[in-house]
Structures are given as structure tokens and as C-alpha cells.
PDB file of C-alpha atoms in Angstrom:
ATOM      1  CA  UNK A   7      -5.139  -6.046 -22.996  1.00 45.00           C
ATOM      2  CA  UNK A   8      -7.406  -3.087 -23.190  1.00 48.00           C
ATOM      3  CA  UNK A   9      -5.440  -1.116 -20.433  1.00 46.00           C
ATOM      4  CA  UNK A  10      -2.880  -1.356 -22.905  1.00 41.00           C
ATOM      5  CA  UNK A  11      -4.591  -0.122 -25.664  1.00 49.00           C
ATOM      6  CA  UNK A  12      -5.601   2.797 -23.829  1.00 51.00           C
ATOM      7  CA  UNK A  13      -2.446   4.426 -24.268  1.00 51.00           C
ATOM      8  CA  UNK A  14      -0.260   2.560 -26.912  1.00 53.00           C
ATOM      9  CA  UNK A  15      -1.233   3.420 -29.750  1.00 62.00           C
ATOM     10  CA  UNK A  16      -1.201   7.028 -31.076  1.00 67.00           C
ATOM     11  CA  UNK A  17      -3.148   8.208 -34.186  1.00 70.00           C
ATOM     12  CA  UNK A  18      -1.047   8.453 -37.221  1.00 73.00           C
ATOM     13  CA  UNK A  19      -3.550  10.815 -38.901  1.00 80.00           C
ATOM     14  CA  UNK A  20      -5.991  13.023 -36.883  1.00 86.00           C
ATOM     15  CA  UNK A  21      -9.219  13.544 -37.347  1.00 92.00           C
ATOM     16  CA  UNK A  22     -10.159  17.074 -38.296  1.00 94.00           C
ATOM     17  CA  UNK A  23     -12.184  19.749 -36.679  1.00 96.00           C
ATOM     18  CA  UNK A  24     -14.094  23.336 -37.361  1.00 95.00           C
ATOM     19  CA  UNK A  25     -12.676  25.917 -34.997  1.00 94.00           C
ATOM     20  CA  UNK A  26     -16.164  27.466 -34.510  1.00 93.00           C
ATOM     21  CA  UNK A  27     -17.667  23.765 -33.277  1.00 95.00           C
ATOM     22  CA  UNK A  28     -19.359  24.682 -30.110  1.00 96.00           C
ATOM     23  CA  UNK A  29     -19.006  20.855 -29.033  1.00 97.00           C
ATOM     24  CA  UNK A  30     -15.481  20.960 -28.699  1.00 97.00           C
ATOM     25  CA  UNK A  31     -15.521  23.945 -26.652  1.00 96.00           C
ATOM     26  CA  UNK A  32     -15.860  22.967 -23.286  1.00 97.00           C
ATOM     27  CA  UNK A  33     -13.540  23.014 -20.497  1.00 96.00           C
ATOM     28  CA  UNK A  34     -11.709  19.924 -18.857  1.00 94.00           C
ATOM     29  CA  UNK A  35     -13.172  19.195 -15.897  1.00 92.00           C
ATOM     30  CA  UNK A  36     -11.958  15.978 -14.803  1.00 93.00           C
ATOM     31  CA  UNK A  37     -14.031  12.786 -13.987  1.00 96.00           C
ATOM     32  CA  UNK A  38     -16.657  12.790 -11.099  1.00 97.00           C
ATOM     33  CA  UNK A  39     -16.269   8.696 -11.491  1.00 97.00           C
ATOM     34  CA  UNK A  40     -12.757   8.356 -12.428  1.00 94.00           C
ATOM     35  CA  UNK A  41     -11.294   5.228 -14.193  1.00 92.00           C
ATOM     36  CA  UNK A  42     -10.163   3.134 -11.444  1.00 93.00           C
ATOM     37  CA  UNK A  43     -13.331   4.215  -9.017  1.00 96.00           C
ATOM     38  CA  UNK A  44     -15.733   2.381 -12.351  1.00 95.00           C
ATOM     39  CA  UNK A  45     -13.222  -0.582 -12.568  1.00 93.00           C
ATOM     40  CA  UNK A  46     -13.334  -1.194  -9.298  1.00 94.00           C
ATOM     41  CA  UNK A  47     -17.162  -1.011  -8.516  1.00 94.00           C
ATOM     42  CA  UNK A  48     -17.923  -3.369 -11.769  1.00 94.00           C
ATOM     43  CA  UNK A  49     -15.299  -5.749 -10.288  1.00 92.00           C
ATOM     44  CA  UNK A  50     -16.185  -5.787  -6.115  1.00 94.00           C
ATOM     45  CA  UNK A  51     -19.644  -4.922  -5.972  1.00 94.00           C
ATOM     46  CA  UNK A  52     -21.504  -7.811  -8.143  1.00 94.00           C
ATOM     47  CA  UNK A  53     -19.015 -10.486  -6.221  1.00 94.00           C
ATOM     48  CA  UNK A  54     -20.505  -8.895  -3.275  1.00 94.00           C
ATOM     49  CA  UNK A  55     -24.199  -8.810  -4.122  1.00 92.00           C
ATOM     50  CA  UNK A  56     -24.033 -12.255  -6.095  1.00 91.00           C
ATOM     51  CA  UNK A  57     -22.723 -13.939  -3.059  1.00 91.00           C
ATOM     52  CA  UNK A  58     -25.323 -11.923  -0.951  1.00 88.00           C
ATOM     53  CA  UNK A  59     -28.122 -13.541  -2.438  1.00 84.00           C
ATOM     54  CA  UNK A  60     -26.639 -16.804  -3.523  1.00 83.00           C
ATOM     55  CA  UNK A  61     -25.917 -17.198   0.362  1.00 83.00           C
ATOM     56  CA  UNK A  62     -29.472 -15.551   1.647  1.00 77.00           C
ATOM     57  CA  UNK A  63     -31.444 -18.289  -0.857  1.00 66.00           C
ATOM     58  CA  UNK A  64     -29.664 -21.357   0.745  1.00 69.00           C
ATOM     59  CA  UNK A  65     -27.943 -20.352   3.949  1.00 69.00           C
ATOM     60  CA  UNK A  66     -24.725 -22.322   3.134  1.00 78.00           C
ATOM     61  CA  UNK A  67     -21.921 -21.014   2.574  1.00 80.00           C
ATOM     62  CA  UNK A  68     -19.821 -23.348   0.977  1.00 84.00           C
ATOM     63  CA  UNK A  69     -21.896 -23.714  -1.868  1.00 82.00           C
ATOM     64  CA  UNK A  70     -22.751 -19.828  -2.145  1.00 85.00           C
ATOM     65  CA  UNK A  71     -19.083 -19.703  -3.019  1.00 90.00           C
ATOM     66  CA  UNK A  72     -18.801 -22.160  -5.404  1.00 89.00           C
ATOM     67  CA  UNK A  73     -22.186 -20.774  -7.641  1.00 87.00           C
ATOM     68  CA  UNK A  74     -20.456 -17.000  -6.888  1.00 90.00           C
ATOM     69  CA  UNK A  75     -17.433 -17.756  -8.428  1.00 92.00           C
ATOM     70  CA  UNK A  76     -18.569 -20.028 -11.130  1.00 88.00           C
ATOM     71  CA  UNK A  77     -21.108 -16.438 -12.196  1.00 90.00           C
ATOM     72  CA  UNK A  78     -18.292 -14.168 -11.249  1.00 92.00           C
ATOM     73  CA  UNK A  79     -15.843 -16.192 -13.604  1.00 91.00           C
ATOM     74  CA  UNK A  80     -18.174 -15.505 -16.804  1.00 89.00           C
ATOM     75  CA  UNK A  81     -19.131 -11.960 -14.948  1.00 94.00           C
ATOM     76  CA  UNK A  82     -15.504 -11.084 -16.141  1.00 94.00           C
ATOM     77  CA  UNK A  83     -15.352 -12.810 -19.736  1.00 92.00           C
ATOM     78  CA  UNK A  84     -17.974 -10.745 -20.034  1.00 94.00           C
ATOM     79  CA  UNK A  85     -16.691  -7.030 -18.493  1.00 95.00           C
ATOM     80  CA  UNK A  86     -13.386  -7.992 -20.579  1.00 94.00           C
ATOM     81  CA  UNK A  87     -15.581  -8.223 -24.001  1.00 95.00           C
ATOM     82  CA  UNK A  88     -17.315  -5.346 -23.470  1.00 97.00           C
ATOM     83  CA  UNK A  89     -14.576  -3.528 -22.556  1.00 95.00           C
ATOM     84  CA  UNK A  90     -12.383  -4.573 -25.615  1.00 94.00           C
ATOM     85  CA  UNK A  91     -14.936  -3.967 -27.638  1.00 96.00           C
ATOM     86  CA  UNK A  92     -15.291  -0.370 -26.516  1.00 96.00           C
ATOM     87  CA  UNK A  93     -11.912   0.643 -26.682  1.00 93.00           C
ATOM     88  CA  UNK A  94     -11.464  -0.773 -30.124  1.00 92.00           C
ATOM     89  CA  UNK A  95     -14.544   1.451 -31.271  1.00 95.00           C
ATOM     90  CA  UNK A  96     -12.854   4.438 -29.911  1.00 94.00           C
ATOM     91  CA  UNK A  97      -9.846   3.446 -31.991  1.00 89.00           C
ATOM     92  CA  UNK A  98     -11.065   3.244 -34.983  1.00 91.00           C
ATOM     93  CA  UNK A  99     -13.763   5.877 -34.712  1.00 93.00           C
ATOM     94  CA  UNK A 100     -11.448   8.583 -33.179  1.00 94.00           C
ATOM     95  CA  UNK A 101     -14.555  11.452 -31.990  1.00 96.00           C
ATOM     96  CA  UNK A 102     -13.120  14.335 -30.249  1.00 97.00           C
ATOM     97  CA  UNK A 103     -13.861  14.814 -27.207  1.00 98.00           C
ATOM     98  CA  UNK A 104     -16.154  18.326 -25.538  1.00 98.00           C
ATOM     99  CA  UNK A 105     -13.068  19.407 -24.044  1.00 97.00           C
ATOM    100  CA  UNK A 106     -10.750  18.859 -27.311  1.00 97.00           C
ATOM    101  CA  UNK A 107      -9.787  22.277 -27.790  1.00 96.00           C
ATOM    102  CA  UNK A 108      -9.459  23.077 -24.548  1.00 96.00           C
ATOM    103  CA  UNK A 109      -6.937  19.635 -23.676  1.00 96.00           C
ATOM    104  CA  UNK A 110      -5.443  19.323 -27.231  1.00 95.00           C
ATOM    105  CA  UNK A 111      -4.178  23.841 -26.917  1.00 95.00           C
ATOM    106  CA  UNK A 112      -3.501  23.583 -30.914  1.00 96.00           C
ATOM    107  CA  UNK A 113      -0.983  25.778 -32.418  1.00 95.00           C
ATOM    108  CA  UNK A 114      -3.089  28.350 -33.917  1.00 94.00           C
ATOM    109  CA  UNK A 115      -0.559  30.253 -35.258  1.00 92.00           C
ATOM    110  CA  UNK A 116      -0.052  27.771 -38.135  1.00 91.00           C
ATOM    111  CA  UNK A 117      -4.240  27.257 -38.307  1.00 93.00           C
ATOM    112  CA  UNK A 118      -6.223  28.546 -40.670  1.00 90.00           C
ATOM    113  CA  UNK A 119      -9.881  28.384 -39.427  1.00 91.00           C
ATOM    114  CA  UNK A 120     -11.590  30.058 -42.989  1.00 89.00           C
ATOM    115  CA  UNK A 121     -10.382  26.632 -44.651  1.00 85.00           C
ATOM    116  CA  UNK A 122     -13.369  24.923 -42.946  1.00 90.00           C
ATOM    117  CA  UNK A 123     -13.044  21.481 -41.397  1.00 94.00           C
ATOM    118  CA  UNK A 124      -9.079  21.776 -39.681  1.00 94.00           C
ATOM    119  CA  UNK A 125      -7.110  18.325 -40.379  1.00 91.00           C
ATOM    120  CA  UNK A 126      -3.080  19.534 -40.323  1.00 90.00           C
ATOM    121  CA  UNK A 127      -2.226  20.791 -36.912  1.00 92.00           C
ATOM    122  CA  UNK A 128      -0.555  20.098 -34.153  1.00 92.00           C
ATOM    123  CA  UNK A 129      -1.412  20.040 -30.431  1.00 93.00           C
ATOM    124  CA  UNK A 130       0.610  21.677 -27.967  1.00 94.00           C
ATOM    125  CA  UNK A 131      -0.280  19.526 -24.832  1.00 89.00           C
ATOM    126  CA  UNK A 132       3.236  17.525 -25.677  1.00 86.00           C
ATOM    127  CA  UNK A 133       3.599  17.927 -21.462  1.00 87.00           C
ATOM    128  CA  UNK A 134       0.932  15.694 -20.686  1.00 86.00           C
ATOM    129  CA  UNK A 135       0.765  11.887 -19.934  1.00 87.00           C
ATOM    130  CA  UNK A 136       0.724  10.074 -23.972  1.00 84.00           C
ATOM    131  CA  UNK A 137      -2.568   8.649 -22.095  1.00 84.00           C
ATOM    132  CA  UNK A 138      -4.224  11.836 -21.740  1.00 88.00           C
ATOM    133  CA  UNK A 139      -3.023  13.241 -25.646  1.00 89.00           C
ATOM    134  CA  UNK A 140      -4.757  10.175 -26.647  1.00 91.00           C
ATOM    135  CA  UNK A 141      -7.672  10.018 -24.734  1.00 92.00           C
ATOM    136  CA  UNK A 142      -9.216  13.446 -26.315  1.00 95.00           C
ATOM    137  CA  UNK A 143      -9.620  11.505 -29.726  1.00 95.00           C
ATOM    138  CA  UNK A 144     -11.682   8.844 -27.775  1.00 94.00           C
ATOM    139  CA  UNK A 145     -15.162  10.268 -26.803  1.00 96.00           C
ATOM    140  CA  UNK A 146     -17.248   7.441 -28.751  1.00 97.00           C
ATOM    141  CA  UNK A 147     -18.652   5.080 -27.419  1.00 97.00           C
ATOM    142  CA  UNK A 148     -18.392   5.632 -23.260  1.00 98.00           C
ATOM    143  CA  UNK A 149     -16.548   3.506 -21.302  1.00 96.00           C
ATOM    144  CA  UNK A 150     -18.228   4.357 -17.964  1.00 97.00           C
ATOM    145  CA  UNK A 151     -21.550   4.294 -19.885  1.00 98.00           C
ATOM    146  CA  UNK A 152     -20.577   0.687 -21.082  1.00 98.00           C
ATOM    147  CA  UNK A 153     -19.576  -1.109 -18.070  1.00 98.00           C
ATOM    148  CA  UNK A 154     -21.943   0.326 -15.646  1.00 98.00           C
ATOM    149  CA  UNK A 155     -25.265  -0.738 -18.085  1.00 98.00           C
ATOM    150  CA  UNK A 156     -23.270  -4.241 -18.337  1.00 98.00           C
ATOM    151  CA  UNK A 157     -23.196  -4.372 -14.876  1.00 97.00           C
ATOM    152  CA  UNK A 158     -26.763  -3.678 -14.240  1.00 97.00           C
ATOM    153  CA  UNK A 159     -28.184  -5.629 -17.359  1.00 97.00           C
ATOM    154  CA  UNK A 160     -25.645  -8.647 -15.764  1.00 96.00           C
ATOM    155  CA  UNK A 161     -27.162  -8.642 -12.306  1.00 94.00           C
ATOM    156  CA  UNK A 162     -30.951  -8.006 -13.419  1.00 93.00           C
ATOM    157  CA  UNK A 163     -31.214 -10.855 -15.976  1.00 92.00           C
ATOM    158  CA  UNK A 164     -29.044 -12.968 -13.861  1.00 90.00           C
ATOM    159  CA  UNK A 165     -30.942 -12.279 -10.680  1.00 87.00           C
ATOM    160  CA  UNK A 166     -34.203 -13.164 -12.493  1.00 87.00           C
ATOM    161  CA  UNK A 167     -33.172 -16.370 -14.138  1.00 84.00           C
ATOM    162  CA  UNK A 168     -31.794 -17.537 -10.823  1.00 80.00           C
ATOM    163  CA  UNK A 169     -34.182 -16.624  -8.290  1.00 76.00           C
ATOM    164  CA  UNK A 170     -37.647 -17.094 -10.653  1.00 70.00           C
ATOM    165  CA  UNK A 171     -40.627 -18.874  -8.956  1.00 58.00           C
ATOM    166  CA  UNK A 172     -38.948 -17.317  -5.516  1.00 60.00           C
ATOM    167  CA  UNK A 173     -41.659 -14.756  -4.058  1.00 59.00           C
ATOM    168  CA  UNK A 174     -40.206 -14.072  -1.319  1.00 63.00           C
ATOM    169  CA  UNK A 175     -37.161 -12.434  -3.400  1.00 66.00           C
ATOM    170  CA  UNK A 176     -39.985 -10.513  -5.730  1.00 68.00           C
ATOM    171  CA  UNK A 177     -39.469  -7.148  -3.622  1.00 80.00           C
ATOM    172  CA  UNK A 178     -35.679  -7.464  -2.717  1.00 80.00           C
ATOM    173  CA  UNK A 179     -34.965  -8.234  -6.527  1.00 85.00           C
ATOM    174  CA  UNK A 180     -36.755  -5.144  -7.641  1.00 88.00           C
ATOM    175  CA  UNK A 181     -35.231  -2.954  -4.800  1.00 89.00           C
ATOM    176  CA  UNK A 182     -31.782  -4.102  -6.174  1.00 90.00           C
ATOM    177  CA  UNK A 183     -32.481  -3.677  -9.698  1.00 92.00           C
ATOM    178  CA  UNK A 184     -33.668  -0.574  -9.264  1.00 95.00           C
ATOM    179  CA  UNK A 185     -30.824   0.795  -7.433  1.00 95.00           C
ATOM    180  CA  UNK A 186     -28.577  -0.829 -10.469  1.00 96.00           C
ATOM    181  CA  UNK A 187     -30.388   0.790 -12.927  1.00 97.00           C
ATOM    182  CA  UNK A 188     -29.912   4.365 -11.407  1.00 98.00           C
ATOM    183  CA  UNK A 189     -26.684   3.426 -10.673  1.00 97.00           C
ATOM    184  CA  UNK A 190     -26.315   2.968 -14.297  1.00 98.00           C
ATOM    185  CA  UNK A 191     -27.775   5.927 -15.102  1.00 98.00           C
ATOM    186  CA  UNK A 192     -26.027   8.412 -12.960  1.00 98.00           C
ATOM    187  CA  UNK A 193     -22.372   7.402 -13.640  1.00 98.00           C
ATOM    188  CA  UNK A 194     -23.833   7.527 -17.369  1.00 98.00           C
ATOM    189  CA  UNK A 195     -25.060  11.238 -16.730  1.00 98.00           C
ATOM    190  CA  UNK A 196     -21.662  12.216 -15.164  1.00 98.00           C
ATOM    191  CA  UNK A 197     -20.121  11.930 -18.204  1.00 98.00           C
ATOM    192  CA  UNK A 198     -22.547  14.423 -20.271  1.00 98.00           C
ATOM    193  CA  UNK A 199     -21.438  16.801 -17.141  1.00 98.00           C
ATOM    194  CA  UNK A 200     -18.464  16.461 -17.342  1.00 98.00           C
ATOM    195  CA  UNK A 201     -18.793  17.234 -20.781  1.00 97.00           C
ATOM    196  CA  UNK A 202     -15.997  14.123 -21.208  1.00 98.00           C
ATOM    197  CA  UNK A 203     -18.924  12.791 -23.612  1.00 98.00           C
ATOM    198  CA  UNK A 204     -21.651  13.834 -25.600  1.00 98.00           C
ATOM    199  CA  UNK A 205     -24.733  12.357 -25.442  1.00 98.00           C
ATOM    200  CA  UNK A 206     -24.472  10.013 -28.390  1.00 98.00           C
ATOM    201  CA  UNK A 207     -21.692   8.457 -26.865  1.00 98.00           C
ATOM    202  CA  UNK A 208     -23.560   7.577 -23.849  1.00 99.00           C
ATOM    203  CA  UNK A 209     -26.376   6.020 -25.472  1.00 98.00           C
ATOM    204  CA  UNK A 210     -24.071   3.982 -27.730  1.00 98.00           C
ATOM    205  CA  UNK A 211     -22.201   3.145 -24.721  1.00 98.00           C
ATOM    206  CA  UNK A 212     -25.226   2.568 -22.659  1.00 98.00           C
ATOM    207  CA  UNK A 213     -26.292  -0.134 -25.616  1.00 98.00           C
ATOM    208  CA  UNK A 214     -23.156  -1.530 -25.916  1.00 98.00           C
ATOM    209  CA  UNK A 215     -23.220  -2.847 -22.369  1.00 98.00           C
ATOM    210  CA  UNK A 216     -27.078  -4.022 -22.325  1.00 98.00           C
ATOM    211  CA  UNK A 217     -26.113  -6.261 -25.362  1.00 97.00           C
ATOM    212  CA  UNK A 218     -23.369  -7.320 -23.365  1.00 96.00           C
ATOM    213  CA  UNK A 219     -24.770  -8.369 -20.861  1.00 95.00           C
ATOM    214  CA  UNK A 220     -27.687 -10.278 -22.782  1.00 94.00           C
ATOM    215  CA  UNK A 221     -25.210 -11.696 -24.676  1.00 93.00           C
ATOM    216  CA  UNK A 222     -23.298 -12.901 -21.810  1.00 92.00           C
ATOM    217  CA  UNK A 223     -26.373 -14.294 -19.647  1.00 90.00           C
ATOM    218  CA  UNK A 224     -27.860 -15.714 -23.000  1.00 87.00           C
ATOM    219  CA  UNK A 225     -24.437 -17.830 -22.856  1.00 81.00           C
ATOM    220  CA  UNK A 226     -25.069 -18.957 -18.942  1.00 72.00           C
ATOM    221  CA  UNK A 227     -28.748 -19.465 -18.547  1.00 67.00           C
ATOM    222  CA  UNK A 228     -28.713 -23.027 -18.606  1.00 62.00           C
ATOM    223  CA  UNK A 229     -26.411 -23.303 -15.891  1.00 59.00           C
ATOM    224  CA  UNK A 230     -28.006 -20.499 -13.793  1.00 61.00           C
ATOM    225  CA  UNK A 231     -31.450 -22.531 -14.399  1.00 56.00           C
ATOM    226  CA  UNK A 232     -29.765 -25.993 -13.532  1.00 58.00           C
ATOM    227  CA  UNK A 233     -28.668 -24.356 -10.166  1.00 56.00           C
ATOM    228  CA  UNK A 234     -32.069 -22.811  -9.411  1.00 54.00           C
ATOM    229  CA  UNK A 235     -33.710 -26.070 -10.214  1.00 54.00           C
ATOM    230  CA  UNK A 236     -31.283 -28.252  -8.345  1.00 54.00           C
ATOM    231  CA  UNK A 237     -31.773 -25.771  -5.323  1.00 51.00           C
ATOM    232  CA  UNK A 238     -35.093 -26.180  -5.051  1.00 48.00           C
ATOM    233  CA  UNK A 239     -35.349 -29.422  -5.222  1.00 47.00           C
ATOM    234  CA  UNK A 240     -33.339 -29.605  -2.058  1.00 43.00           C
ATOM    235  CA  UNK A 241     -35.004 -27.297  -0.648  1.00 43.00           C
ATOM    236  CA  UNK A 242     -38.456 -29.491  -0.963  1.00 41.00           C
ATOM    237  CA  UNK A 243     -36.200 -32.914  -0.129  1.00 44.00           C
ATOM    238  CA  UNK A 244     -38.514 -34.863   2.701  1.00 43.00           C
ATOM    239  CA  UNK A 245     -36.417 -35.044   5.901  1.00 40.00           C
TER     240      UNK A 245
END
């Protein structure tokens, strides 16, 4: 559904814009994370670390699967929401992007810039993909930003529902979050150099996908605390 949306829908009016706004300005530079690089870390990498540690607390295998999946399953209601709930902003908030000018190539022959804010023109980019004409309307909020703070608000909360009362996880835990947090952080940051955001976007992006992923733990905790309970209580069963 939101791949779809991506590219289906074209704006029937576009939003305006003042030829001398520096934000605009920018050159395309493409993505340092691209699309499918973000999709596919936010998909792979928390199935890999959740059945890491789900496996490394009980040493069996069978039922690290079955927990894995069972978080992995509500993992993904929850990347889908967060997702769909980005693109729809971008829809309906339409911010150019820092590279407008510079992807859009407007007709300036027919533009009068002493009018003030621009809102009849046309772009001459009619060559590229209808993804990519678009995409330069759809700067707020950031997708990348979104996803990647879901992803580490996801594994942190979940992480310390499920293993709490575990000391011997204290240091590991942090490591990981850590590392999740600046992974966060610097796929967030790519964007502002890429100038493929500004910085508002980011941090609405960046909120977006902590919410998310509160919102989303908020709806399993019970579970994950059932499981933690019922693992430790076979883990202190008299032989």
C-alpha cells in the first residue's frame, strides 16, 4: 500500500515557491541510504538481533523462533503504520524538497519571480521516472528518519521489557541500544546532507517513529512480560 502511494498519485495543484528561497537551492545528490538499502535493514536486521537474544537467554531454539516471529509479526504492523502514516503526511503536506529547483528545471521563461511566492508553472523534468517528479513535493516528514527511530525505539523498549531483572544482559543491552540509537541518528543525518531534507523534516520524522514504536510496544508488553516471566520460571524449575 504505501509503495503504491509513492508514485500514484500526482498533485493536482502545486504548491508554490519564491525563486530567491535559498532552501530550494541545492543540488541533487542522490541518497547515501537509498530506499531499498533502509527497507531492507528495518526488515532483516531486528529478525536477526531479536532471535539473537531470544536464543542467547534460553539456548533453545525452537522456542527462540516461535517468541521471534510472534515480535517480528507486530514488528511489521508496526513498520507498516508508521510508514503509511508518513507517506500520507507527505501527501497532504506537499514541502519541497532542498533540491526542488534543481530536480523540478521549471520553465522560467513563463515565470515571473517579482510576483513573490511562484504557484503557476510548470516543471520541465517530464523525462524522469513519475516517482521521482513526485518525490520533490515530499520532503516532510522523513521516511528514513521515521523508520530507522522506529526501529531503534522498537528494539530498546522491547529489549528492556523482555530481558528486565536479567543482569547479565545489563551491558550487552546497552551496547546494542547504543549502536541503534547512532544508527538512528546517522541515516537521520544523511538526509540533512544530502540536502533530500531539511532539518524539520528529520525531527518530525525522527518523532514520528519514537511514537511508533511506543505505541506499538505499549500494544505488546503484556505478552513480552508473560514470556519473560514464564522464562524465568523455567529457568528456576528444581530438576
Amino acid at each position: 500500500c504505501t509503495l503504491s502511494i509513492r508514485g500514484a498519485f500526482f498533485p493536482k495543484t502545486l504548491p508554490g515557491f519564491r525563486c530567491d528561497d535559498p532552501h530550494i537551492r541545492h543540488p541533487f545528490r542522490g541518497d547515501t541510504i537509498s530506499l531499498p538499502q533502509l527497507l531492507i535493514s528495518v526488515s532483516v536486521l531486528p529478525a536477526i538481533i531479536l532471535l539473537f537474544l531470544e536464543y542467547s537467554g534460553e539456548r533453545c531454539l525452537r522456542g527462540a523462533l516461535c517468541r521471534t516471529v510472534s515480535a517480528m509479526s507486530e514488528y511489521v504492523v508496526g513498520v507498516l503504520l508508521v510508514a503509511t502514516a508518513t507517506e500520507v503526511m507527505k501527501l497532504f503536506v506537499m514541502e519541497l524538497r532542498p533540491h526542488f529547483l534543481a530536480s523540478c528545471r521549471p520553465d522560467w521563461t513563463h515565470i515571473n519571480c517579482s510576483q513573490g511566492l511562484v504557484t503557476q508553472y510548470s516543471c520541465t523534468n517530464t523525462n524522469d521516472p513519475a516517482s521521482r517528479r513526485v518525490d520533490i513535493y515530499k520532503s516532510f516528514p522523513s521516511g528514513h528518519a521515521s523508520l530507522s527511530f522506529y526501529f531503534f525505539a522498537f528494539l530498546t523498549m522491547y529489549s528492556n521489557i523482555r530481558f528486565q531483572g536479567e543482569g547479565r544482559w545489563g551491558h550487552r543491552l546497552r551496547l546494542l541500544q547504543v549502536t541503534a540509537a547512532l544508527a538512528a541518528v546517522a541515516c537521520s543525518a544523511s538526509r540533512i546532507l544530502d540536502r533530500r531534507h531539511h532539518v524539520q523534516d528529520v525531527l518530525s520524522g525522527a518523532i514520528l517513529g519514537l511514537l511508533g514504536g511506543i505505541v506499538t510496544i505499549r500494544w505488546l508488553a503484556k505478552g513480552i512480560q508473560q514470556t519473560q516471566e514464564s522464562t524465568s520460571s523455567v529457568a528456576v524449575k528444581p530438576r
